[in-house]
Amino acid sequence: MHDPHTAVARRPLVRAWLTAVAGLMLLTLVVGGATRLTESGLSIVEWKPVTGIFPPVSADAWQAEFGKYRQIPQYRELNRGMSLDEFKTIYWWEWTHRLLARLVGAAFLLPFVLFLWRGWIEPHLKPRLWTLFGAGAGLGAVGWWMVSSGLAGRVSVSQYRLAFHLTLACAIYAAILWTAQELRARSTEPVPRRLRLTAASLVVLVLVQIYLGALVAGLDAGLVFNTWPQIDGSLIPSAERLWFESPAWRNLFENTLTVQFDHRMLAYVLWIATVLHLADVIRAKRGRAVLNGALALACGVTLQAGIGIVTLLHQAPLPLALLHQITGIAVLTIAVIHAESLSRRQAIAVADAPHSVSLPRGTT
């Protein structure tokens, strides 16, 4: 039987491993965003989880891959006449994205198995880490499910599948980062319970906003209605324009005006919520660490909103669109770190409870 004290002593190592996995996953998200924006995601038309790690090396192999791509609608309708060198550019984006995804899986699984064998994983963490590994493996299958939607009958992947794939990836990233942060030394400084709840709610709001942003990307909705603060000629479009699809729910996913409008409205809600949260933290006077987290989140959301507006006004050029996606992931990172730091503090029900609240012996 493994000594439980050994697992506790190895917390810094386990935390470093999870932080490294989260960092690698963040890089994968960034490259995935670039792959989507360069319309490179359909350049590899087969899913080979093992042998797909090896790219074409010979002229014949490249021609074979190019020939497969020329059979799908995206080539015939959008890229007809593309040269082999141009194909190689989009191929390398998709290949790099898939390689990084495989590296994330290996970087998670191999040390995890070693740490389990050595008894360095605390018992309460084992089910969560196995769940995260399973979710990551499922993410690979979801990625191919997404790609397959663009291989026949359409020139791009389904916005439904794109949004699900990205949001699942971000949720897994957030869970890994949260778990890594949990392994730090805990604080016994009390904070009002409402601050913990609002911080956690902001993480959820950011994930929902990422989902809506993926729908915008999947529909290329950022290329239309390129005015702000008005959209389609007014602050709030007419109901006839927002809800003309039938059944009505389809407008939320397929109507470019409705999708972009929803993304804008939630951006306003998220910004207001982060500013109110910051004001609440200031009133609560619960220490510089809490204040810094809330301030960083409010600044991050403000920056992200500003970049989003500029990106929209310029019709989503590649550099701005990619920067908008990167800052979105940065906002999620800040939100997770802030919410987790509050969750590790002793909750108190009364907002104006004094700093000198006495805690039971051994409270963490």
CSV table of N, CA and C in Angstrom, one decimal, residues 21 38 62 64 73 79 85 120 129-130 146 155 159 167 178 194 217 227 264 282 285 299 301 303 314 326 349 358 362:
chain,number,residue,atom,x,y,z
A,21,VAL,N,0.6,20.3,-18.9
A,21,VAL,CA,-0.4,19.8,-19.8
A,21,VAL,C,-1.3,20.9,-20.2
A,38,THR,N,-7.6,29.9,-41.1
A,38,THR,CA,-7.0,29.8,-42.5
A,38,THR,C,-7.7,28.7,-43.3
A,62,TRP,N,2.9,13.3,-51.3
A,62,TRP,CA,2.2,14.6,-51.3
A,62,TRP,C,1.1,14.7,-52.4
A,64,ALA,N,-0.5,12.2,-53.5
A,64,ALA,CA,-1.6,11.4,-53.1
A,64,ALA,C,-2.5,12.1,-52.1
A,73,PRO,N,-15.8,19.0,-51.6
A,73,PRO,CA,-16.4,20.2,-52.1
A,73,PRO,C,-15.6,21.5,-51.8
A,79,ASN,N,-11.4,26.3,-53.7
A,79,ASN,CA,-9.9,26.4,-53.9
A,79,ASN,C,-9.5,25.7,-55.2
A,85,ASP,N,2.0,23.7,-53.5
A,85,ASP,CA,2.7,24.4,-52.4
A,85,ASP,C,1.6,25.1,-51.5
A,120,TRP,N,1.9,8.6,-6.3
A,120,TRP,CA,2.0,10.0,-6.1
A,120,TRP,C,0.7,10.8,-6.4
A,129,LEU,N,-9.0,12.7,-12.6
A,129,LEU,CA,-8.0,12.7,-13.6
A,129,LEU,C,-8.3,11.6,-14.7
A,130,TRP,N,-8.9,10.5,-14.3
A,130,TRP,CA,-9.3,9.5,-15.2
A,130,TRP,C,-10.4,10.0,-16.1
A,146,MET,N,-16.3,16.5,-36.2
A,146,MET,CA,-16.4,17.8,-36.8
A,146,MET,C,-15.9,17.9,-38.2
A,155,VAL,N,-18.8,23.2,-47.8
A,155,VAL,CA,-17.4,23.6,-48.0
A,155,VAL,C,-16.7,23.9,-46.7
A,159,GLN,N,-21.2,24.3,-38.0
A,159,GLN,CA,-21.0,25.2,-36.9
A,159,GLN,C,-21.4,24.6,-35.6
A,167,THR,N,-15.8,24.2,-27.4
A,167,THR,CA,-16.2,24.4,-26.0
A,167,THR,C,-15.8,23.3,-25.1
A,178,TRP,N,-7.8,24.2,-13.3
A,178,TRP,CA,-8.4,24.3,-12.0
A,178,TRP,C,-7.7,23.2,-11.1
A,194,ARG,N,-20.9,34.9,-1.7
A,194,ARG,CA,-21.4,35.4,-3.0
A,194,ARG,C,-20.2,35.6,-3.9
A,217,ALA,N,-17.9,32.1,-35.8
A,217,ALA,CA,-16.8,31.7,-36.7
A,217,ALA,C,-17.3,30.6,-37.7
A,227,THR,N,-20.8,46.8,-38.3
A,227,THR,CA,-21.0,48.1,-37.7
A,227,THR,C,-21.1,47.9,-36.2
A,264,ARG,N,-22.8,39.4,-29.2
A,264,ARG,CA,-22.6,40.8,-28.7
A,264,ARG,C,-23.3,41.0,-27.4
A,282,ILE,N,-14.0,45.0,-4.1
A,282,ILE,CA,-13.4,46.2,-3.5
A,282,ILE,C,-14.2,46.5,-2.2
A,285,LYS,N,-13.2,44.1,0.7
A,285,LYS,CA,-11.9,44.3,1.3
A,285,LYS,C,-11.3,43.0,1.8
A,299,CYS,N,-10.2,43.7,-16.5
A,299,CYS,CA,-9.3,44.2,-17.6
A,299,CYS,C,-9.3,43.3,-18.8
A,301,VAL,N,-11.5,41.1,-19.8
A,301,VAL,CA,-12.8,41.1,-20.6
A,301,VAL,C,-12.9,42.4,-21.3
A,303,LEU,N,-10.5,44.3,-22.5
A,303,LEU,CA,-9.6,44.2,-23.7
A,303,LEU,C,-10.1,43.3,-24.8
A,314,HIS,N,-13.3,45.7,-38.9
A,314,HIS,CA,-12.4,45.5,-40.1
A,314,HIS,C,-12.7,44.2,-40.8
A,326,ILE,N,-7.2,34.3,-29.1
A,326,ILE,CA,-6.2,34.1,-28.1
A,326,ILE,C,-6.6,34.9,-26.8
A,349,ALA,N,-21.0,33.5,5.2
A,349,ALA,CA,-22.3,33.9,4.6
A,349,ALA,C,-22.5,35.4,4.7
A,358,SER,N,-12.8,33.7,13.5
A,358,SER,CA,-12.0,32.6,13.9
A,358,SER,C,-12.4,31.3,13.2
A,362,GLY,N,-7.6,23.3,12.2
A,362,GLY,CA,-7.4,22.4,11.1
A,362,GLY,C,-8.2,22.7,9.9
